[in-house]
């Protein structure tokens, strides 16, 4: 059980380090925004791509 607790604490430390540091937070937000735009464009092209054809 101690191994699981240590792992959870390590995850909490990593989470807080990523969220509370302004530079890391900005980089993570840019990455999330890019991934969201990519996923959204795939969704639109798969569902409405035939309407965009000439």
N, CA, C, O and CB atoms as a CASP TS submission, in Angstrom:
PFRMAT TS
TARGET T0000
AUTHOR 0000-0000-0000
METHOD Language model
MODEL 1
PARENT N/A
ATOM      1  N   UNK     1       0.818  -1.193   0.000  1.00  0.00           N
ATOM      2  CA  UNK     1       0.000   0.000   0.000  1.00  0.00           C
ATOM      3  C   UNK     1       0.859   1.252   0.000  1.00  0.00           C
ATOM      4  O   UNK     1       0.448   2.296  -0.508  1.00  0.00           O
ATOM      5  CB  UNK     1      -0.929   0.001   1.194  1.00  0.00           C
ATOM      6  N   UNK     2       2.064   1.145   0.577  1.00  0.00           N
ATOM      7  CA  UNK     2       2.946   2.308   0.633  1.00  0.00           C
ATOM      8  C   UNK     2       3.395   2.718  -0.767  1.00  0.00           C
ATOM      9  O   UNK     2       3.607   3.900  -1.037  1.00  0.00           O
ATOM     10  CB  UNK     2       4.166   2.013   1.516  1.00  0.00           C
ATOM     11  N   UNK     3       3.537   1.744  -1.644  1.00  0.00           N
ATOM     12  CA  UNK     3       3.966   2.066  -3.009  1.00  0.00           C
ATOM     13  C   UNK     3       2.885   2.878  -3.718  1.00  0.00           C
ATOM     14  O   UNK     3       3.191   3.846  -4.413  1.00  0.00           O
ATOM     15  CB  UNK     3       4.282   0.772  -3.806  1.00  0.00           C
ATOM     16  N   UNK     4       1.635   2.490  -3.547  1.00  0.00           N
ATOM     17  CA  UNK     4       0.534   3.230  -4.161  1.00  0.00           C
ATOM     18  C   UNK     4       0.432   4.643  -3.619  1.00  0.00           C
ATOM     19  O   UNK     4       0.181   5.584  -4.372  1.00  0.00           O
ATOM     20  CB  UNK     4      -0.775   2.502  -3.940  1.00  0.00           C
ATOM     21  N   UNK     5       0.625   4.796  -2.309  1.00  0.00           N
ATOM     22  CA  UNK     5       0.570   6.122  -1.706  1.00  0.00           C
ATOM     23  C   UNK     5       1.685   7.015  -2.207  1.00  0.00           C
ATOM     24  O   UNK     5       1.483   8.207  -2.436  1.00  0.00           O
ATOM     25  CB  UNK     5       0.635   6.018  -0.202  1.00  0.00           C
ATOM     26  N   UNK     6       2.872   6.432  -2.379  1.00  0.00           N
ATOM     27  CA  UNK     6       4.006   7.208  -2.891  1.00  0.00           C
ATOM     28  C   UNK     6       3.755   7.626  -4.331  1.00  0.00           C
ATOM     29  O   UNK     6       4.124   8.728  -4.738  1.00  0.00           O
ATOM     30  CB  UNK     6       5.311   6.397  -2.792  1.00  0.00           C
ATOM     31  N   UNK     7       3.135   6.754  -5.090  1.00  0.00           N
ATOM     32  CA  UNK     7       2.840   7.081  -6.485  1.00  0.00           C
ATOM     33  C   UNK     7       1.816   8.202  -6.573  1.00  0.00           C
ATOM     34  O   UNK     7       1.944   9.105  -7.399  1.00  0.00           O
ATOM     35  CB  UNK     7       2.331   5.843  -7.232  1.00  0.00           C
ATOM     36  N   UNK     8       0.810   8.140  -5.728  1.00  0.00           N
ATOM     37  CA  UNK     8      -0.217   9.184  -5.733  1.00  0.00           C
ATOM     38  C   UNK     8       0.392  10.526  -5.325  1.00  0.00           C
ATOM     39  O   UNK     8       0.073  11.556  -5.919  1.00  0.00           O
ATOM     40  CB  UNK     8      -1.380   8.809  -4.783  1.00  0.00           C
ATOM     41  N   UNK     9       1.253  10.520  -4.330  1.00  0.00           N
ATOM     42  CA  UNK     9       1.911  11.759  -3.904  1.00  0.00           C
ATOM     43  C   UNK     9       2.785  12.321  -5.017  1.00  0.00           C
ATOM     44  O   UNK     9       2.837  13.535  -5.218  1.00  0.00           O
ATOM     45  CB  UNK     9       2.755  11.515  -2.646  1.00  0.00           C
ATOM     46  N   UNK    10       3.468  11.444  -5.736  1.00  0.00           N
ATOM     47  CA  UNK    10       4.315  11.902  -6.849  1.00  0.00           C
ATOM     48  C   UNK    10       3.455  12.515  -7.952  1.00  0.00           C
ATOM     49  O   UNK    10       3.830  13.526  -8.546  1.00  0.00           O
ATOM     50  CB  UNK    10       5.156  10.729  -7.418  1.00  0.00           C
ATOM     51  N   UNK    11       2.299  11.902  -8.225  1.00  0.00           N
ATOM     52  CA  UNK    11       1.381  12.464  -9.216  1.00  0.00           C
ATOM     53  C   UNK    11       0.850  13.820  -8.769  1.00  0.00           C
ATOM     54  O   UNK    11       0.732  14.740  -9.578  1.00  0.00           O
ATOM     55  CB  UNK    11       0.216  11.504  -9.469  1.00  0.00           C
ATOM     56  N   UNK    12       0.530  13.947  -7.488  1.00  0.00           N
ATOM     57  CA  UNK    12       0.053  15.229  -6.970  1.00  0.00           C
ATOM     58  C   UNK    12       1.120  16.303  -7.099  1.00  0.00           C
ATOM     59  O   UNK    12       0.818  17.435  -7.475  1.00  0.00           O
ATOM     60  CB  UNK    12      -0.375  15.090  -5.510  1.00  0.00           C
ATOM     61  N   UNK    13       2.361  15.961  -6.794  1.00  0.00           N
ATOM     62  CA  UNK    13       3.458  16.920  -6.909  1.00  0.00           C
ATOM     63  C   UNK    13       3.647  17.349  -8.360  1.00  0.00           C
ATOM     64  O   UNK    13       3.853  18.529  -8.643  1.00  0.00           O
ATOM     65  CB  UNK    13       4.761  16.319  -6.358  1.00  0.00           C
ATOM     66  N   UNK    14       3.578  16.386  -9.277  1.00  0.00           N
ATOM     67  CA  UNK    14       3.726  16.713 -10.698  1.00  0.00           C
ATOM     68  C   UNK    14       2.594  17.605 -11.164  1.00  0.00           C
ATOM     69  O   UNK    14       2.821  18.568 -11.896  1.00  0.00           O
ATOM     70  CB  UNK    14       3.773  15.438 -11.547  1.00  0.00           C
ATOM     71  N   UNK    15       1.363  17.290 -10.742  1.00  0.00           N
ATOM     72  CA  UNK    15       0.200  18.097 -11.125  1.00  0.00           C
ATOM     73  C   UNK    15       0.349  19.531 -10.637  1.00  0.00           C
ATOM     74  O   UNK    15       0.146  20.475 -11.400  1.00  0.00           O
ATOM     75  CB  UNK    15      -1.090  17.483 -10.564  1.00  0.00           C
ATOM     76  N   UNK    16       0.707  19.692  -9.359  1.00  0.00           N
ATOM     77  CA  UNK    16       0.852  21.034  -8.801  1.00  0.00           C
ATOM     78  C   UNK    16       2.004  21.790  -9.456  1.00  0.00           C
ATOM     79  O   UNK    16       1.923  23.007  -9.629  1.00  0.00           O
ATOM     80  CB  UNK    16       1.069  20.957  -7.293  1.00  0.00           C
ATOM     81  N   UNK    17       3.071  21.087  -9.821  1.00  0.00           N
ATOM     82  CA  UNK    17       4.193  21.747 -10.488  1.00  0.00           C
ATOM     83  C   UNK    17       3.774  22.243 -11.874  1.00  0.00           C
ATOM     84  O   UNK    17       4.195  23.320 -12.297  1.00  0.00           O
ATOM     85  CB  UNK    17       5.398  20.785 -10.602  1.00  0.00           C
ATOM     86  N   UNK    18       2.961  21.477 -12.574  1.00  0.00           N
ATOM     87  CA  UNK    18       2.536  21.867 -13.910  1.00  0.00           C
ATOM     88  C   UNK    18       1.510  22.988 -13.878  1.00  0.00           C
ATOM     89  O   UNK    18       1.503  23.841 -14.766  1.00  0.00           O
ATOM     90  CB  UNK    18       1.969  20.676 -14.641  1.00  0.00           C
ATOM     91  N   UNK    19       0.646  23.000 -12.874  1.00  0.00           N
ATOM     92  CA  UNK    19      -0.440  23.975 -12.816  1.00  0.00           C
ATOM     93  C   UNK    19       0.015  25.288 -12.204  1.00  0.00           C
ATOM     94  O   UNK    19      -0.379  26.352 -12.681  1.00  0.00           O
ATOM     95  CB  UNK    19      -1.607  23.416 -12.025  1.00  0.00           C
ATOM     96  N   UNK    20       0.830  25.245 -11.166  1.00  0.00           N
ATOM     97  CA  UNK    20       1.177  26.452 -10.429  1.00  0.00           C
ATOM     98  C   UNK    20       2.306  27.256 -11.060  1.00  0.00           C
ATOM     99  O   UNK    20       2.457  28.437 -10.748  1.00  0.00           O
ATOM    100  CB  UNK    20       1.553  26.091  -9.037  1.00  0.00           C
ATOM    101  N   UNK    21       3.091  26.663 -11.924  1.00  0.00           N
ATOM    102  CA  UNK    21       4.166  27.394 -12.605  1.00  0.00           C
ATOM    103  C   UNK    21       3.587  28.073 -13.844  1.00  0.00           C
ATOM    104  O   UNK    21       3.020  27.409 -14.712  1.00  0.00           O
ATOM    105  CB  UNK    21       5.347  26.436 -12.994  1.00  0.00           C
ATOM    106  N   UNK    22       3.728  29.388 -13.924  1.00  0.00           N
ATOM    107  CA  UNK    22       3.099  30.162 -15.014  1.00  0.00           C
ATOM    108  C   UNK    22       3.619  29.754 -16.390  1.00  0.00           C
ATOM    109  O   UNK    22       2.836  29.645 -17.333  1.00  0.00           O
ATOM    110  CB  UNK    22       3.339  31.658 -14.804  1.00  0.00           C
ATOM    111  N   UNK    23       4.919  29.529 -16.520  1.00  0.00           N
ATOM    112  CA  UNK    23       5.476  29.171 -17.826  1.00  0.00           C
ATOM    113  C   UNK    23       4.999  27.795 -18.271  1.00  0.00           C
ATOM    114  O   UNK    23       4.646  27.604 -19.435  1.00  0.00           O
ATOM    115  CB  UNK    23       7.003  29.204 -17.781  1.00  0.00           C
ATOM    116  N   UNK    24       4.989  26.841 -17.350  1.00  0.00           N
ATOM    117  CA  UNK    24       4.517  25.497 -17.695  1.00  0.00           C
ATOM    118  C   UNK    24       3.024  25.515 -17.993  1.00  0.00           C
ATOM    119  O   UNK    24       2.561  24.814 -18.893  1.00  0.00           O
ATOM    120  CB  UNK    24       4.820  24.506 -16.554  1.00  0.00           C
ATOM    121  N   UNK    25       2.265  26.317 -17.238  1.00  0.00           N
ATOM    122  CA  UNK    25       0.829  26.406 -17.471  1.00  0.00           C
ATOM    123  C   UNK    25       0.553  26.990 -18.856  1.00  0.00           C
ATOM    124  O   UNK    25      -0.334  26.516 -19.566  1.00  0.00           O
ATOM    125  CB  UNK    25       0.155  27.261 -16.381  1.00  0.00           C
ATOM    126  N   UNK    26       1.303  28.006 -19.233  1.00  0.00           N
ATOM    127  CA  UNK    26       1.110  28.613 -20.552  1.00  0.00           C
ATOM    128  C   UNK    26       1.457  27.612 -21.660  1.00  0.00           C
ATOM    129  O   UNK    26       0.751  27.526 -22.664  1.00  0.00           O
ATOM    130  CB  UNK    26       1.974  29.889 -20.692  1.00  0.00           C
ATOM    131  N   UNK    27       2.531  26.868 -21.475  1.00  0.00           N
ATOM    132  CA  UNK    27       2.911  25.868 -22.479  1.00  0.00           C
ATOM    133  C   UNK    27       1.862  24.768 -22.565  1.00  0.00           C
ATOM    134  O   UNK    27       1.523  24.322 -23.661  1.00  0.00           O
ATOM    135  CB  UNK    27       4.285  25.263 -22.148  1.00  0.00           C
ATOM    136  N   UNK    28       1.348  24.327 -21.425  1.00  0.00           N
ATOM    137  CA  UNK    28       0.316  23.293 -21.427  1.00  0.00           C
ATOM    138  C   UNK    28      -0.961  23.791 -22.085  1.00  0.00           C
ATOM    139  O   UNK    28      -1.619  23.037 -22.802  1.00  0.00           O
ATOM    140  CB  UNK    28       0.023  22.830 -20.002  1.00  0.00           C
ATOM    141  N   UNK    29      -1.318  25.045 -21.855  1.00  0.00           N
ATOM    142  CA  UNK    29      -2.519  25.583 -22.480  1.00  0.00           C
ATOM    143  C   UNK    29      -2.359  25.695 -23.991  1.00  0.00           C
ATOM    144  O   UNK    29      -3.304  25.433 -24.734  1.00  0.00           O
ATOM    145  CB  UNK    29      -2.856  26.943 -21.890  1.00  0.00           C
ATOM    146  N   UNK    30      -1.173  26.081 -24.451  1.00  0.00           N
ATOM    147  CA  UNK    30      -0.932  26.114 -25.896  1.00  0.00           C
ATOM    148  C   UNK    30      -1.055  24.720 -26.499  1.00  0.00           C
ATOM    149  O   UNK    30      -1.623  24.549 -27.578  1.00  0.00           O
ATOM    150  CB  UNK    30       0.457  26.700 -26.198  1.00  0.00           C
ATOM    151  N   UNK    31      -0.517  23.723 -25.795  1.00  0.00           N
ATOM    152  CA  UNK    31      -0.600  22.348 -26.268  1.00  0.00           C
ATOM    153  C   UNK    31      -2.045  21.859 -26.297  1.00  0.00           C
ATOM    154  O   UNK    31      -2.461  21.223 -27.264  1.00  0.00           O
ATOM    155  CB  UNK    31       0.247  21.433 -25.387  1.00  0.00           C
ATOM    156  N   UNK    32      -2.811  22.148 -25.252  1.00  0.00           N
ATOM    157  CA  UNK    32      -4.222  21.758 -25.215  1.00  0.00           C
ATOM    158  C   UNK    32      -5.035  22.462 -26.288  1.00  0.00           C
ATOM    159  O   UNK    32      -5.917  21.857 -26.897  1.00  0.00           O
ATOM    160  CB  UNK    32      -4.812  22.055 -23.850  1.00  0.00           C
ATOM    161  N   UNK    33      -4.744  23.736 -26.522  1.00  0.00           N
ATOM    162  CA  UNK    33      -5.457  24.488 -27.555  1.00  0.00           C
ATOM    163  C   UNK    33      -5.169  23.915 -28.940  1.00  0.00           C
ATOM    164  O   UNK    33      -6.076  23.792 -29.764  1.00  0.00           O
ATOM    165  CB  UNK    33      -5.064  25.974 -27.504  1.00  0.00           C
ATOM    166  N   UNK    34      -3.915  23.565 -29.196  1.00  0.00           N
ATOM    167  CA  UNK    34      -3.550  22.986 -30.489  1.00  0.00           C
ATOM    168  C   UNK    34      -4.203  21.616 -30.672  1.00  0.00           C
ATOM    169  O   UNK    34      -4.688  21.302 -31.759  1.00  0.00           O
ATOM    170  CB  UNK    34      -2.019  22.867 -30.612  1.00  0.00           C
ATOM    171  N   UNK    35      -4.218  20.799 -29.615  1.00  0.00           N
ATOM    172  CA  UNK    35      -4.846  19.482 -29.709  1.00  0.00           C
ATOM    173  C   UNK    35      -6.355  19.618 -29.925  1.00  0.00           C
ATOM    174  O   UNK    35      -6.941  18.850 -30.687  1.00  0.00           O
ATOM    175  CB  UNK    35      -4.560  18.655 -28.439  1.00  0.00           C
ATOM    176  N   UNK    36      -6.979  20.579 -29.268  1.00  0.00           N
ATOM    177  CA  UNK    36      -8.407  20.812 -29.457  1.00  0.00           C
ATOM    178  C   UNK    36      -8.735  21.273 -30.862  1.00  0.00           C
ATOM    179  O   UNK    36      -9.721  20.829 -31.450  1.00  0.00           O
ATOM    180  CB  UNK    36      -8.900  21.827 -28.465  1.00  0.00           C
ATOM    181  N   UNK    37      -7.923  22.155 -31.399  1.00  0.00           N
ATOM    182  CA  UNK    37      -8.127  22.617 -32.767  1.00  0.00           C
ATOM    183  C   UNK    37      -7.958  21.476 -33.763  1.00  0.00           C
ATOM    184  O   UNK    37      -8.722  21.362 -34.722  1.00  0.00           O
ATOM    185  CB  UNK    37      -7.158  23.750 -33.097  1.00  0.00           C
ATOM    186  N   UNK    38      -6.960  20.636 -33.534  1.00  0.00           N
ATOM    187  CA  UNK    38      -6.733  19.488 -34.409  1.00  0.00           C
ATOM    188  C   UNK    38      -7.910  18.522 -34.357  1.00  0.00           C
ATOM    189  O   UNK    38      -8.400  18.078 -35.396  1.00  0.00           O
ATOM    190  CB  UNK    38      -5.440  18.764 -34.018  1.00  0.00           C
ATOM    191  N   UNK    39      -8.370  18.192 -33.137  1.00  0.00           N
ATOM    192  CA  UNK    39      -9.496  17.273 -32.996  1.00  0.00           C
ATOM    193  C   UNK    39     -10.774  17.881 -33.581  1.00  0.00           C
ATOM    194  O   UNK    39     -11.565  17.176 -34.208  1.00  0.00           O
ATOM    195  CB  UNK    39      -9.708  16.910 -31.516  1.00  0.00           C
ATOM    196  N   UNK    40     -10.976  19.170 -33.380  1.00  0.00           N
ATOM    197  CA  UNK    40     -12.150  19.822 -33.940  1.00  0.00           C
ATOM    198  C   UNK    40     -12.140  19.835 -35.459  1.00  0.00           C
ATOM    199  O   UNK    40     -13.181  19.652 -36.089  1.00  0.00           O
ATOM    200  CB  UNK    40     -12.249  21.227 -33.426  1.00  0.00           C
ATOM    201  N   UNK    41     -10.973  20.049 -36.049  1.00  0.00           N
ATOM    202  CA  UNK    41     -10.900  20.061 -37.507  1.00  0.00           C
ATOM    203  C   UNK    41     -11.132  18.666 -38.080  1.00  0.00           C
ATOM    204  O   UNK    41     -11.750  18.530 -39.136  1.00  0.00           O
ATOM    205  CB  UNK    41      -9.543  20.601 -37.967  1.00  0.00           C
ATOM    206  N   UNK    42     -10.647  17.628 -37.399  1.00  0.00           N
ATOM    207  CA  UNK    42     -10.919  16.263 -37.851  1.00  0.00           C
ATOM    208  C   UNK    42     -12.418  15.979 -37.779  1.00  0.00           C
ATOM    209  O   UNK    42     -12.996  15.409 -38.705  1.00  0.00           O
ATOM    210  CB  UNK    42     -10.131  15.234 -36.999  1.00  0.00           C
ATOM    211  N   UNK    43     -13.043  16.382 -36.668  1.00  0.00           N
ATOM    212  CA  UNK    43     -14.485  16.179 -36.511  1.00  0.00           C
ATOM    213  C   UNK    43     -15.260  16.872 -37.630  1.00  0.00           C
ATOM    214  O   UNK    43     -16.144  16.270 -38.239  1.00  0.00           O
ATOM    215  CB  UNK    43     -14.954  16.701 -35.144  1.00  0.00           C
ATOM    216  N   UNK    44     -14.931  18.133 -37.902  1.00  0.00           N
ATOM    217  CA  UNK    44     -15.648  18.863 -38.956  1.00  0.00           C
ATOM    218  C   UNK    44     -15.433  18.259 -40.331  1.00  0.00           C
ATOM    219  O   UNK    44     -16.381  18.146 -41.108  1.00  0.00           O
ATOM    220  CB  UNK    44     -15.215  20.311 -38.972  1.00  0.00           C
ATOM    221  N   UNK    45     -14.210  17.870 -40.643  1.00  0.00           N
ATOM    222  CA  UNK    45     -13.945  17.318 -41.972  1.00  0.00           C
ATOM    223  C   UNK    45     -14.605  15.954 -42.149  1.00  0.00           C
ATOM    224  O   UNK    45     -15.067  15.631 -43.243  1.00  0.00           O
ATOM    225  CB  UNK    45     -12.438  17.203 -42.208  1.00  0.00           C
ATOM    226  N   UNK    46     -14.654  15.150 -41.089  1.00  0.00           N
ATOM    227  CA  UNK    46     -15.288  13.835 -41.208  1.00  0.00           C
ATOM    228  C   UNK    46     -16.807  13.960 -41.339  1.00  0.00           C
ATOM    229  O   UNK    46     -17.436  13.158 -42.029  1.00  0.00           O
ATOM    230  CB  UNK    46     -14.937  12.964 -39.995  1.00  0.00           C
ATOM    231  N   UNK    47     -17.395  14.956 -40.685  1.00  0.00           N
ATOM    232  CA  UNK    47     -18.854  15.072 -40.701  1.00  0.00           C
ATOM    233  C   UNK    47     -19.378  15.973 -41.831  1.00  0.00           C
ATOM    234  O   UNK    47     -20.451  15.720 -42.380  1.00  0.00           O
ATOM    235  CB  UNK    47     -19.332  15.608 -39.369  1.00  0.00           C
ATOM    236  N   UNK    48     -18.630  17.006 -42.171  1.00  0.00           N
ATOM    237  CA  UNK    48     -19.129  17.985 -43.141  1.00  0.00           C
ATOM    238  C   UNK    48     -18.183  18.190 -44.319  1.00  0.00           C
ATOM    239  O   UNK    48     -18.321  19.166 -45.056  1.00  0.00           O
ATOM    240  CB  UNK    48     -19.367  19.308 -42.457  1.00  0.00           C
ATOM    241  N   UNK    49     -17.232  17.292 -44.505  1.00  0.00           N
ATOM    242  CA  UNK    49     -16.261  17.437 -45.586  1.00  0.00           C
ATOM    243  C   UNK    49     -16.890  17.374 -46.972  1.00  0.00           C
ATOM    244  O   UNK    49     -16.428  18.046 -47.893  1.00  0.00           O
ATOM    245  CB  UNK    49     -15.213  16.372 -45.469  1.00  0.00           C
ATOM    246  N   UNK    50     -17.923  16.586 -47.123  1.00  0.00           N
ATOM    247  CA  UNK    50     -18.573  16.485 -48.429  1.00  0.00           C
ATOM    248  C   UNK    50     -19.260  17.782 -48.810  1.00  0.00           C
ATOM    249  O   UNK    50     -19.409  18.062 -50.000  1.00  0.00           O
ATOM    250  CB  UNK    50     -19.580  15.349 -48.433  1.00  0.00           C
ATOM    251  N   UNK    51     -19.682  18.581 -47.849  1.00  0.00           N
ATOM    252  CA  UNK    51     -20.303  19.874 -48.150  1.00  0.00           C
ATOM    253  C   UNK    51     -19.270  20.900 -48.596  1.00  0.00           C
ATOM    254  O   UNK    51     -19.618  21.895 -49.232  1.00  0.00           O
ATOM    255  CB  UNK    51     -21.058  20.396 -46.931  1.00  0.00           C
ATOM    256  N   UNK    52     -18.003  20.666 -48.268  1.00  0.00           N
ATOM    257  CA  UNK    52     -16.951  21.618 -48.632  1.00  0.00           C
ATOM    258  C   UNK    52     -16.374  21.342 -50.011  1.00  0.00           C
ATOM    259  O   UNK    52     -15.586  22.142 -50.517  1.00  0.00           O
ATOM    260  CB  UNK    52     -15.842  21.586 -47.604  1.00  0.00           C
ATOM    261  N   UNK    53     -16.743  20.241 -50.623  1.00  0.00           N
ATOM    262  CA  UNK    53     -16.198  19.894 -51.935  1.00  0.00           C
ATOM    263  C   UNK    53     -16.758  20.821 -53.000  1.00  0.00           C
ATOM    264  O   UNK    53     -17.882  21.311 -52.899  1.00  0.00           O
ATOM    265  CB  UNK    53     -16.510  18.431 -52.286  1.00  0.00           C
ATOM    266  N   UNK    54     -15.966  21.040 -53.994  1.00  0.00           N
ATOM    267  CA  UNK    54     -16.383  21.921 -55.091  1.00  0.00           C
ATOM    268  C   UNK    54     -17.181  21.143 -56.114  1.00  0.00           C
ATOM    269  O   UNK    54     -17.622  21.709 -57.115  1.00  0.00           O
ATOM    270  CB  UNK    54     -15.165  22.581 -55.760  1.00  0.00           C
TER
END
